Tab-separated table of C-alpha atoms and ligand atoms in Angstrom:
chain	number	residue	atom	x	y	z
A	1	MET	CA	203.045	43.685	234.952
A	2	ALA	CA	204.743	40.645	233.411
A	3	VAL	CA	205.956	41.173	229.869
A	4	GLU	CA	205.676	38.176	227.574
A	5	PRO	CA	208.169	37.876	224.732
A	6	LEU	CA	206.423	38.298	221.404
A	7	LEU	CA	207.023	34.745	220.227
A	8	ALA	CA	204.233	32.856	218.521
A	9	ASP	CA	205.687	29.529	219.664
A	10	ASP	CA	208.943	28.129	221.013
A	11	ASP	CA	209.520	26.395	217.689
A	12	PHE	CA	209.526	29.685	215.829
A	13	VAL	CA	213.002	31.011	215.062
A	14	PRO	CA	214.125	34.433	213.879
A	15	LEU	CA	215.409	34.430	210.298
A	16	THR	CA	217.105	37.069	208.184
A	17	GLY	CA	218.966	37.140	204.888
A	18	SER	CA	222.757	37.534	204.823
A	19	GLY	CA	222.316	41.303	205.340
A	20	ARG	CA	220.886	40.614	208.824
A	21	THR	CA	218.138	43.185	208.459
A	22	ALA	CA	214.342	42.822	208.834
A	23	PRO	CA	214.209	39.602	210.922
A	24	SER	CA	210.956	37.665	211.186
A	25	LEU	CA	209.861	34.570	213.089
A	26	ALA	CA	208.985	31.389	211.258
A	27	LEU	CA	208.485	27.713	211.927
A	28	LEU	CA	211.644	26.138	210.530
A	29	ALA	CA	211.368	22.673	208.965
A	30	ARG	CA	214.536	20.872	207.864
A	31	PRO	CA	213.458	18.034	205.564
A	32	ARG	CA	216.018	15.303	204.811
A	33	THR	CA	214.051	13.698	202.000
A	34	ALA	CA	211.639	14.768	199.269
A	35	ALA	CA	208.836	13.003	201.179
A	36	GLU	CA	209.601	15.030	204.324
A	37	ALA	CA	209.584	18.223	202.256
A	38	ALA	CA	206.170	17.293	200.832
A	39	GLY	CA	204.946	16.577	204.380
A	40	ALA	CA	206.098	20.009	205.567
A	41	VAL	CA	204.295	21.740	202.680
A	42	LEU	CA	201.077	19.809	203.333
A	43	ALA	CA	201.286	20.516	207.091
A	44	ARG	CA	201.886	24.265	206.694
A	45	GLY	CA	199.553	26.627	208.502
A	46	SER	CA	197.487	29.523	207.201
A	47	ARG	CA	200.593	31.689	206.664
A	48	GLY	CA	201.894	29.315	204.005
A	49	ALA	CA	205.417	28.088	203.329
A	50	VAL	CA	208.537	29.032	201.427
A	51	ALA	CA	211.846	27.287	200.702
A	52	ARG	CA	215.216	28.516	201.893
A	53	GLY	CA	218.763	27.621	200.902
A	54	ARG	CA	221.720	28.889	202.914
A	55	GLY	CA	220.109	32.312	203.424
A	56	ARG	CA	222.774	33.888	201.232
A	57	SER	CA	220.503	36.376	199.507
A	58	CYS	CA	220.397	39.653	201.342
A	59	GLY	CA	216.725	40.545	201.611
A	60	ASP	CA	213.583	38.926	203.005
A	61	ALA	CA	212.844	36.537	200.121
A	62	ALA	CA	213.631	33.393	202.152
A	63	GLN	CA	211.588	34.482	205.199
A	64	ASN	CA	207.936	33.881	206.054
A	65	ALA	CA	206.724	35.663	209.193
A	66	GLY	CA	204.365	33.432	211.178
A	67	GLY	CA	204.504	30.682	208.553
A	68	THR	CA	206.702	27.739	207.601
A	69	VAL	CA	210.186	28.001	206.121
A	70	LEU	CA	211.701	24.848	204.622
A	71	ASP	CA	215.473	24.817	205.106
A	72	LEU	CA	216.646	22.646	202.198
A	73	THR	CA	220.302	22.331	203.211
A	74	ALA	CA	219.962	18.716	204.380
A	75	LEU	CA	218.940	17.778	200.844
A	76	ASP	CA	222.513	17.895	199.569
A	77	ARG	CA	223.137	14.589	197.803
A	78	ILE	CA	224.657	14.309	194.361
A	79	ARG	CA	222.253	11.911	192.701
A	80	GLY	CA	224.416	11.081	189.738
A	81	LEU	CA	226.474	12.078	186.772
A	82	ASP	CA	225.811	11.538	183.096
A	83	ALA	CA	229.322	12.094	181.807
A	84	ALA	CA	228.316	11.368	178.188
A	85	ALA	CA	225.576	14.024	178.220
A	86	GLY	CA	227.618	16.360	180.438
A	87	LEU	CA	224.976	16.576	183.166
A	88	VAL	CA	224.927	16.230	186.941
A	89	VAL	CA	221.824	15.900	189.096
A	90	CYS	CA	222.066	17.188	192.650
A	91	GLU	CA	219.572	17.865	195.389
A	92	ALA	CA	218.475	21.471	195.826
A	93	GLY	CA	220.393	22.126	199.060
A	94	THR	CA	223.755	21.264	197.481
A	95	GLU	CA	226.183	24.155	197.726
A	96	LEU	CA	227.360	24.960	194.207
A	97	GLY	CA	230.941	25.651	195.321
A	98	ALA	CA	231.120	22.252	197.021
A	99	LEU	CA	229.673	20.624	193.914
A	100	ALA	CA	232.321	22.321	191.766
A	101	ARG	CA	235.088	21.093	194.100
A	102	ALA	CA	233.678	17.552	194.041
A	103	LEU	CA	233.571	17.445	190.234
A	104	LEU	CA	236.933	19.057	189.589
A	105	PRO	CA	239.057	15.866	189.863
A	106	TYR	CA	236.983	14.526	186.951
A	107	GLY	CA	237.750	17.530	184.775
A	108	LEU	CA	234.162	18.821	185.005
A	109	HIS	CA	232.708	22.096	186.252
A	110	PRO	CA	229.043	23.196	186.532
A	111	ARG	CA	228.203	25.838	183.943
A	112	ALA	CA	226.120	27.580	186.618
A	113	GLY	CA	229.392	28.454	188.387
A	114	GLY	CA	230.340	27.778	191.988
A	115	GLY	CA	229.696	29.775	195.112
A	116	GLY	CA	228.465	29.568	198.688
A	117	TRP	CA	224.846	29.392	197.589
A	118	THR	CA	222.632	26.376	196.921
A	119	ALA	CA	221.492	24.885	193.619
A	120	GLY	CA	217.817	25.551	194.469
A	121	GLY	CA	218.469	29.090	195.707
A	122	THR	CA	220.400	29.872	192.557
A	123	VAL	CA	217.453	28.805	190.399
A	124	ALA	CA	214.917	30.708	192.518
A	125	SER	CA	217.130	33.825	192.599
A	126	GLY	CA	217.116	34.012	188.811
A	127	TYR	CA	220.276	32.361	187.562
A	128	GLY	CA	219.178	29.861	184.921
A	129	ASN	CA	222.473	29.517	183.066
A	130	GLY	CA	223.473	25.883	182.831
A	131	VAL	CA	220.241	24.684	184.473
A	132	GLU	CA	218.609	22.057	182.250
A	133	ALA	CA	215.742	20.834	184.446
A	134	PHE	CA	214.569	20.618	188.024
A	135	GLU	CA	212.151	18.725	190.192
A	136	LEU	CA	209.509	21.042	191.622
A	137	LEU	CA	207.311	20.279	194.619
A	138	GLY	CA	203.902	21.895	194.247
A	139	ALA	CA	201.342	23.159	196.747
A	140	ASP	CA	199.497	19.801	196.510
A	141	GLY	CA	202.568	17.947	197.813
A	142	ARG	CA	203.316	16.372	194.425
A	143	SER	CA	206.534	16.878	192.544
A	144	ARG	CA	207.099	17.098	188.814
A	145	THR	CA	210.018	17.462	186.464
A	146	VAL	CA	210.220	20.856	184.785
A	147	ARG	CA	212.472	21.225	181.734
A	148	ARG	CA	214.111	24.193	180.074
A	149	GLY	CA	211.705	25.768	177.582
A	150	GLU	CA	208.533	25.207	179.628
A	151	PRO	CA	206.731	28.328	180.965
A	152	LEU	CA	207.004	26.968	184.503
A	153	PHE	CA	210.776	26.692	184.075
A	154	ASP	CA	211.042	30.379	183.188
A	155	ALA	CA	208.694	31.425	185.985
A	156	THR	CA	210.626	29.402	188.576
A	157	VAL	CA	214.014	30.793	187.527
A	158	GLY	CA	213.780	34.056	189.461
A	159	GLY	CA	210.444	33.072	190.983
A	160	LEU	CA	211.849	33.448	194.536
A	161	GLY	CA	210.365	30.182	195.734
A	162	LEU	CA	206.794	31.288	194.949
A	163	THR	CA	206.149	28.636	192.287
A	164	GLY	CA	207.086	25.736	194.582
A	165	VAL	CA	210.006	24.025	196.260
A	166	VAL	CA	212.872	22.986	194.002
A	167	LEU	CA	213.943	19.533	195.208
A	168	ALA	CA	216.679	18.641	192.721
A	169	VAL	CA	218.445	20.353	189.841
A	170	THR	CA	219.991	19.021	186.620
A	171	LEU	CA	223.021	21.108	185.734
A	172	ALA	CA	225.040	21.177	182.542
A	173	LEU	CA	228.768	20.660	182.936
A	174	ARG	CA	231.697	21.941	180.949
A	175	PRO	CA	235.018	20.173	180.658
A	176	VAL	CA	238.038	21.795	182.285
A	177	GLU	CA	241.619	20.669	181.718
A	178	THR	CA	243.008	22.079	184.965
A	179	ALA	CA	241.730	23.451	188.246
A	180	TYR	CA	243.195	26.876	187.497
A	181	LEU	CA	242.042	30.213	186.192
A	182	ARG	CA	244.462	32.851	184.974
A	183	GLU	CA	243.530	36.270	186.295
A	184	ARG	CA	244.300	39.532	184.615
A	185	SER	CA	243.705	42.938	186.177
A	186	VAL	CA	243.567	46.240	184.348
A	187	ARG	CA	243.383	49.622	186.068
A	188	PHE	CA	241.291	52.512	184.748
A	189	ARG	CA	241.520	56.111	185.846
A	190	ASP	CA	237.711	56.477	185.968
A	191	VAL	CA	234.414	54.844	185.030
A	192	ASP	CA	234.356	56.408	181.552
A	193	ALA	CA	237.623	54.687	180.709
A	194	LEU	CA	236.281	51.395	182.072
A	195	LEU	CA	233.060	51.579	180.037
A	196	ALA	CA	234.993	52.625	176.918
A	197	HIS	CA	237.118	49.488	177.297
A	198	TRP	CA	234.073	47.252	177.741
A	199	THR	CA	232.063	48.747	174.872
A	200	ALA	CA	234.914	49.186	172.368
A	201	PRO	CA	234.070	47.816	168.902
A	202	GLY	CA	235.328	44.237	168.673
A	203	ALA	CA	235.656	43.843	172.475
A	204	VAL	CA	235.593	40.115	173.240
A	205	PRO	CA	232.937	38.994	175.791
A	206	GLU	CA	234.588	38.250	179.127
A	207	PRO	CA	232.096	36.186	181.126
A	208	TYR	CA	234.230	36.121	184.284
A	209	ALA	CA	235.015	39.848	184.262
A	210	ARG	CA	233.977	42.215	187.016
A	211	ALA	CA	235.174	45.656	187.996
A	212	ARG	CA	235.622	47.259	191.396
A	213	VAL	CA	234.901	50.967	191.283
A	214	GLU	CA	235.907	53.303	194.094
A	215	PRO	CA	232.778	55.204	195.127
A	216	ALA	CA	234.750	58.263	196.246
A	217	GLY	CA	237.131	60.456	194.233
A	218	ARG	CA	237.256	60.142	190.446
A	219	GLY	CA	235.903	56.603	190.544
A	220	ARG	CA	239.090	54.697	189.792
A	221	ALA	CA	238.335	51.153	188.671
A	222	VAL	CA	240.082	47.794	188.546
A	223	LEU	CA	238.761	45.248	186.065
A	224	THR	CA	239.563	41.623	186.818
A	225	ALA	CA	239.019	38.997	184.156
A	226	ALA	CA	239.787	35.306	184.423
A	227	ALA	CA	240.130	32.527	181.869
A	228	PRO	CA	240.504	28.753	182.413
A	229	VAL	CA	244.090	27.547	182.046
A	230	PRO	CA	244.431	24.628	179.580
A	231	TYR	CA	246.751	21.751	180.521
A	232	ALA	CA	249.315	22.912	177.970
A	233	GLY	CA	249.244	26.354	179.582
A	234	LEU	CA	250.477	25.118	182.982
A	235	PRO	CA	254.009	26.278	183.765
A	236	ARG	CA	256.684	23.607	183.242
A	237	GLY	CA	257.222	21.659	186.475
A	238	HIS	CA	253.832	22.703	187.929
A	239	ARG	CA	252.540	20.009	190.298
A	240	ALA	CA	249.184	19.831	188.445
A	241	ARG	CA	251.073	18.455	185.412
A	242	ARG	CA	251.786	15.283	187.378
A	243	ALA	CA	248.094	14.635	188.170
A	244	PRO	CA	245.972	15.537	185.137
A	245	LEU	CA	242.233	15.749	185.725
A	246	ALA	CA	240.453	12.669	184.371
A	247	PRO	CA	236.819	11.774	183.632
A	248	PRO	CA	235.334	9.232	186.073
A	249	SER	CA	235.629	5.570	185.179
A	250	PHE	CA	232.470	3.624	185.934
A	251	PRO	CA	232.581	-0.117	186.489
A	252	GLY	CA	230.982	-2.335	183.873
A	253	PRO	CA	230.052	-1.482	180.275
A	254	TRP	CA	229.516	2.248	179.875
A	255	ALA	CA	226.170	2.918	178.236
A	256	GLY	CA	225.665	6.520	179.297
A	257	GLY	CA	222.772	7.603	181.529
A	258	LEU	CA	222.869	8.777	185.114
A	259	ARG	CA	225.412	6.951	187.318
A	260	PRO	CA	226.342	7.585	190.933
A	261	LEU	CA	229.685	9.364	191.232
A	262	PRO	CA	232.237	6.792	192.430
A	263	GLY	CA	232.716	7.134	196.184
A	264	LEU	CA	230.872	10.425	196.382
A	265	ALA	CA	227.314	10.832	197.621
A	266	ARG	CA	227.512	14.382	198.932
A	267	ALA	CA	229.429	17.547	198.169
A	268	ARG	CA	230.854	18.865	201.423
A	269	ALA	CA	229.817	22.459	201.963
A	270	VAL	CA	232.072	24.872	203.834
A	271	PRO	CA	230.441	26.820	206.714
A	272	ALA	CA	228.659	29.924	205.411
A	273	TYR	CA	230.621	33.079	205.984
A	274	GLY	CA	228.887	36.054	207.526
A	275	ARG	CA	227.439	33.994	210.365
A	276	GLY	CA	229.615	35.793	212.927
A	277	PRO	CA	228.681	38.987	214.749
A	278	ARG	CA	228.649	41.272	211.730
A	279	ALA	CA	226.721	44.523	211.589
A	280	GLY	CA	223.696	44.525	209.294
A	281	PHE	CA	224.173	45.699	205.741
A	282	VAL	CA	222.095	46.337	202.659
A	283	ARG	CA	223.187	44.928	199.313
A	284	TYR	CA	221.830	47.119	196.536
A	285	ARG	CA	222.000	45.195	193.266
A	286	CYS	CA	220.494	46.625	190.120
A	287	ALA	CA	220.535	46.075	186.367
A	288	VAL	CA	220.781	48.820	183.737
A	289	PRO	CA	220.180	47.999	180.050
A	290	GLU	CA	222.822	48.277	177.356
A	291	GLY	CA	222.734	51.709	175.746
A	292	ARG	CA	221.828	53.415	179.035
A	293	GLU	CA	225.413	53.858	180.188
A	294	GLU	CA	224.658	57.468	181.160
A	295	ALA	CA	222.228	56.093	183.778
A	296	LEU	CA	224.937	53.789	185.132
A	297	ARG	CA	227.339	56.749	185.322
A	298	GLY	CA	224.611	58.746	187.097
A	299	LEU	CA	224.125	55.997	189.691
A	300	LEU	CA	227.863	55.821	190.330
A	301	ALA	CA	227.971	59.614	190.642
A	302	LEU	CA	225.181	59.482	193.223
A	303	LEU	CA	227.070	56.808	195.177
A	304	ALA	CA	230.140	59.068	195.161
A	305	GLY	CA	228.204	62.221	196.118
A	306	ARG	CA	229.472	64.194	199.125
A	307	ARG	CA	226.472	63.300	201.274
A	308	SER	CA	225.943	59.817	199.912
A	309	PRO	CA	225.402	57.141	202.617
A	310	ALA	CA	227.326	54.797	200.283
A	311	ARG	CA	230.568	56.792	200.398
A	312	GLY	CA	231.729	54.531	203.222
A	313	ALA	CA	231.410	51.447	200.995
A	314	ARG	CA	234.800	50.004	200.053
A	315	HIS	CA	233.820	49.707	196.421
A	316	ALA	CA	230.919	49.266	194.053
A	317	ARG	CA	230.998	46.316	191.673
A	318	VAL	CA	230.151	46.633	187.990
A	319	GLU	CA	229.632	43.609	185.741
A	320	ARG	CA	228.873	43.341	182.048
A	321	VAL	CA	225.814	41.160	181.422
A	322	TYR	CA	225.605	39.519	177.992
A	323	ALA	CA	221.994	38.214	177.923
A	324	ASP	CA	218.523	38.945	179.311
A	325	GLY	CA	216.989	36.449	181.725
A	326	ALA	CA	214.022	34.565	180.247
A	327	GLY	CA	211.390	34.526	182.988
A	328	PRO	CA	208.920	37.259	184.022
A	329	LEU	CA	210.817	37.882	187.276
A	330	ALA	CA	214.298	37.154	185.953
A	331	PHE	CA	216.761	39.789	187.124
A	332	PRO	CA	219.475	39.724	184.427
A	333	VAL	CA	219.218	42.436	181.775
A	334	ARG	CA	221.635	42.617	178.856
A	335	GLY	CA	223.811	45.527	179.832
A	336	TRP	CA	225.180	46.259	183.269
A	337	CYS	CA	224.852	45.046	186.799
A	338	LEU	CA	225.833	47.313	189.690
A	339	THR	CA	226.213	46.080	193.280
A	340	VAL	CA	227.125	47.982	196.413
A	341	GLU	CA	227.011	47.001	200.076
A	342	VAL	CA	226.230	49.721	202.605
A	343	PRO	CA	225.937	49.486	206.423
A	344	ALA	CA	222.236	49.233	207.228
A	345	GLY	CA	222.465	52.035	209.796
A	346	ALA	CA	223.928	54.615	207.370
A	347	ARG	CA	222.124	57.942	207.743
A	348	GLY	CA	219.547	58.737	205.089
A	349	LEU	CA	219.988	55.331	203.432
A	350	GLY	CA	216.277	54.627	202.849
A	351	ARG	CA	215.589	57.874	201.019
A	352	PHE	CA	218.861	57.573	199.107
A	353	LEU	CA	218.019	54.081	197.843
A	354	ASP	CA	214.532	55.283	196.859
A	355	VAL	CA	216.224	57.837	194.600
A	356	LEU	CA	218.444	55.113	193.098
A	357	ASP	CA	215.324	52.967	192.497
A	358	GLU	CA	213.681	55.804	190.584
A	359	ARG	CA	216.758	56.319	188.402
A	360	VAL	CA	217.009	52.600	187.711
A	361	ALA	CA	213.326	52.390	186.765
A	362	GLU	CA	213.596	55.479	184.488
A	363	ALA	CA	216.479	53.795	182.674
A	364	GLY	CA	214.427	50.639	182.041
A	365	GLY	CA	216.386	48.699	184.640
A	366	ARG	CA	215.430	46.791	187.766
A	367	VAL	CA	216.588	45.959	191.246
A	368	CYS	CA	217.405	42.380	192.175
A	369	LEU	CA	214.481	41.111	194.253
A	370	ALA	CA	216.533	38.319	195.868
A	371	GLU	CA	218.671	40.995	197.535
A	372	ASP	CA	215.886	43.465	198.269
A	373	ALA	CA	214.021	44.171	201.521
A	374	ARG	CA	212.679	47.671	200.876
A	375	LEU	CA	211.527	48.372	197.292
A	376	ARG	CA	208.256	50.314	197.032
A	377	PRO	CA	205.542	48.104	195.419
A	378	ALA	CA	204.571	50.867	192.937
A	379	LEU	CA	207.883	50.482	191.122
A	380	LEU	CA	207.620	46.723	190.743
A	381	PRO	CA	205.513	46.630	187.524
A	382	VAL	CA	207.729	49.335	186.019
A	383	MET	CA	210.858	47.297	186.655
A	384	TYR	CA	209.264	43.929	185.887
A	385	PRO	CA	206.738	44.646	183.084
A	386	ARG	CA	205.744	40.959	182.814
A	387	LEU	CA	204.666	40.855	186.448
A	388	ASP	CA	201.050	40.084	185.520
A	389	ALA	CA	202.151	36.987	183.597
A	390	PHE	CA	203.906	35.789	186.752
A	391	ARG	CA	200.866	36.522	188.898
A	392	GLY	CA	198.588	34.732	186.416
A	393	LEU	CA	200.761	31.632	186.326
A	394	ARG	CA	201.016	31.608	190.106
A	395	ALA	CA	197.246	31.988	190.508
A	396	ALA	CA	196.662	28.989	188.226
A	397	LEU	CA	199.339	26.891	189.897
A	398	ASP	CA	198.737	27.767	193.512
A	399	PRO	CA	195.272	29.407	193.821
A	400	ARG	CA	195.437	29.410	197.639
A	401	SER	CA	198.872	31.037	197.696
A	402	VAL	CA	200.442	28.261	199.729
A	403	PHE	CA	203.880	29.553	198.778
A	404	ARG	CA	204.384	32.895	200.467
A	405	SER	CA	207.231	34.931	201.847
A	406	ASP	CA	207.829	38.264	203.537
A	407	LEU	CA	208.920	39.611	200.165
A	408	ALA	CA	205.755	38.331	198.453
A	409	ARG	CA	203.542	40.039	201.052
A	410	ARG	CA	205.551	43.265	201.053
A	411	LEU	CA	205.452	43.625	197.262
A	412	GLY	CA	202.008	42.122	196.676
A	413	LEU	CA	203.406	39.381	194.467
B	1	FAD	C1	226.596	33.564	188.605
B	1	FAD	C2	226.173	33.935	190.006
B	1	FAD	C3	226.722	35.074	190.594
B	1	FAD	C4	226.340	35.434	191.883
B	1	FAD	N1	226.925	36.497	192.492
B	1	FAD	C5	226.682	36.722	193.791
B	1	FAD	C6	227.401	37.677	194.519
B	1	FAD	O1	228.272	38.295	193.968
B	1	FAD	N2	227.110	37.857	195.838
B	1	FAD	C7	226.170	37.102	196.469
B	1	FAD	O2	225.978	37.207	197.675
B	1	FAD	N3	225.453	36.213	195.798
B	1	FAD	C8	225.707	35.987	194.492
B	1	FAD	N4	225.037	35.020	193.848
B	1	FAD	C9	224.042	34.279	194.598
B	1	FAD	C10	222.594	34.694	194.307
B	1	FAD	O3	222.462	36.046	194.101
B	1	FAD	C11	221.672	34.278	195.449
B	1	FAD	O4	221.876	35.137	196.536
B	1	FAD	C12	221.914	32.896	195.924
B	1	FAD	O5	221.899	32.061	194.808
B	1	FAD	C13	220.877	32.435	196.901
B	1	FAD	O6	221.476	31.859	198.007
B	1	FAD	P1	220.847	30.618	198.782
B	1	FAD	O7	221.018	29.399	197.982
B	1	FAD	O8	221.434	30.661	200.136
B	1	FAD	O9	219.284	30.920	198.819
B	1	FAD	P2	218.464	31.787	199.897
B	1	FAD	O10	219.147	33.077	200.093
B	1	FAD	O11	218.207	30.982	201.094
B	1	FAD	O12	217.099	32.011	199.107
B	1	FAD	C14	217.026	32.882	198.003
B	1	FAD	C15	215.672	32.724	197.318
B	1	FAD	O13	215.580	31.436	196.761
B	1	FAD	C16	214.441	30.738	197.295
B	1	FAD	N5	214.859	29.341	197.442
B	1	FAD	C17	215.964	28.871	198.065
B	1	FAD	N6	216.030	27.539	197.932
B	1	FAD	C18	214.936	27.169	197.222
B	1	FAD	C19	214.430	25.921	196.766
B	1	FAD	N7	215.070	24.772	196.992
B	1	FAD	N8	213.263	25.913	196.076
B	1	FAD	C20	212.607	27.077	195.793
B	1	FAD	N9	213.041	28.271	196.202
B	1	FAD	C21	214.186	28.313	196.902
B	1	FAD	C22	214.110	31.428	198.596
B	1	FAD	O14	212.735	31.312	198.908
B	1	FAD	C23	214.485	32.871	198.255
B	1	FAD	O15	213.422	33.464	197.547
B	1	FAD	C24	225.385	34.649	192.558
B	1	FAD	C25	224.828	33.511	191.960
B	1	FAD	C26	225.241	33.136	190.703
B	1	FAD	C27	224.691	31.876	190.110
C-alpha cells in the first residue's frame, strides 16, 4: 500500500519556534509591502492567519497549523527618524539589534533595547517599553494607527498576534554618548545572598542587570550589571574618542518631523542563530511578584532537586523587573523573572513543568506565553486574571477569529 506524506499542500511548510518543538504545517506568505500583507490576510483560508517575526520565541505562538502564517521579515525598512522628538519609525520585520547598530553612529539607541528579534514580535510578545505607536492591520484588511494609552495598544502589547498584524512601529530613542557599556559582575555564594543584594533598602534600580544561577549545588550566582559609558568616561587614547557619535544632519532647513535617515533605508539583520542542527529545547520563562521571594527560592530549589530534569541546564537566569506590563496578556510582573532552558527530551520534563506552573500560579505569577507550548488551559485565567477583557476585545475586533495560532487554539484564547 502506498503511503502518502501527511502534507496538506506542497506550499505548506513546517514551522516551529526557536525551541524546535511542536512543529506544524502552515501556508507561509512573505509580504514585501503593507498591501501584500493585507492581501494575504484577506486571502486566508478557514484556519485563519497569524503574523510571525524571526521565530525567536520558543513556543507555538507564531505557528498556525493548516492556516496562513505571514512572515514579516521582508518588511524591514526604516521609514524615518524624528531626531527632535527622539522617535524612529521602522517596519515590523526590522530586527531590533540591527536597528540599534544602524542608529548608533548618530548617538541614538532604541529604548526598547536591541536583540535578534523583530520590532513587531517584540510588541506582540509583550514588551511595550519605548513603543509609542504602531500601525495595525485588522481582519478586514485595513490598517490603523494605534497609540500608547489606547485599549487596543495595551491588548496588542502581549497579544501574541491575535489582535492583528503589526506593520510598523514607532519607537522612542535615547541619546547615547558612546557605543560602550561598562559591565560589572558580582559573585554571590547562593540565591539568598543575591536576593538580599537586590532587595536591600536603598538599592538602586539596575535595568540592565541579570543574574546567572547555577541550578545544582548551593545555587551560586553571578550578577552582571551594565551602564552606558559617557564620552568623558572613555579611557584616554581610546579610538572612540577620535570619532564621537553625532546626531544626523539633514539637508535643508530643519523643521523637525519624520525624515529618512541619510543613506540608510534598511537595518541589516544578522542571520538568526539557532538555525543549525540543534536539539530541541524548552525555554521556561515565568514571572513571580515582588514580595513572593520564597516562591522564587522554591522554584530554584525544585530546579536544583536531585531528580530535576533541569539539573542539566547550564544555568537559570534571574532578572529584577521594575514595573507591571499594562495589557491583559502582558507578561511582565513587578518582581522577578526566571528563565531556564532544558533539553526537550529530558525525562519527566512535562510533569516537572506542570509542578512549576502550579507553584507560579499559587504565588500570583505567570508563565510567558510567547515562550510556552504546553501550559494547561485551566491555569490561564489564574495567571492572567484579565483574560476575559482580552477575549471581549478580540471578539469585538475580530468576531470571526481571523487571527489564530496554534497557541490560541491550544489555550482557548
Ligand atoms: C527587553 C527584551 C528582553 C528579551 N529577552 C529575551 C531573551 O533573553 N531571550 C529570548 O530568546 N528572547 C528575548 N526577548 C525576545 C522576546 O521574548 C520574543 O521572543 C521576541 O521578541 C519575539 O521574536 P520574533 O520577533 O522573532 O517573533 P516571533 O517569535 O516570530 O513571534 C512571537 C509572537 O509575536 C507575534 N508576532 C510576530 N511578529 C508580529 C507582527 N508583525 N504583528 C503581530 N504579531 C506578531 C507572533 O504571532 C507570536 O505570537 C526579549 C525581548 C525584549 C524586548
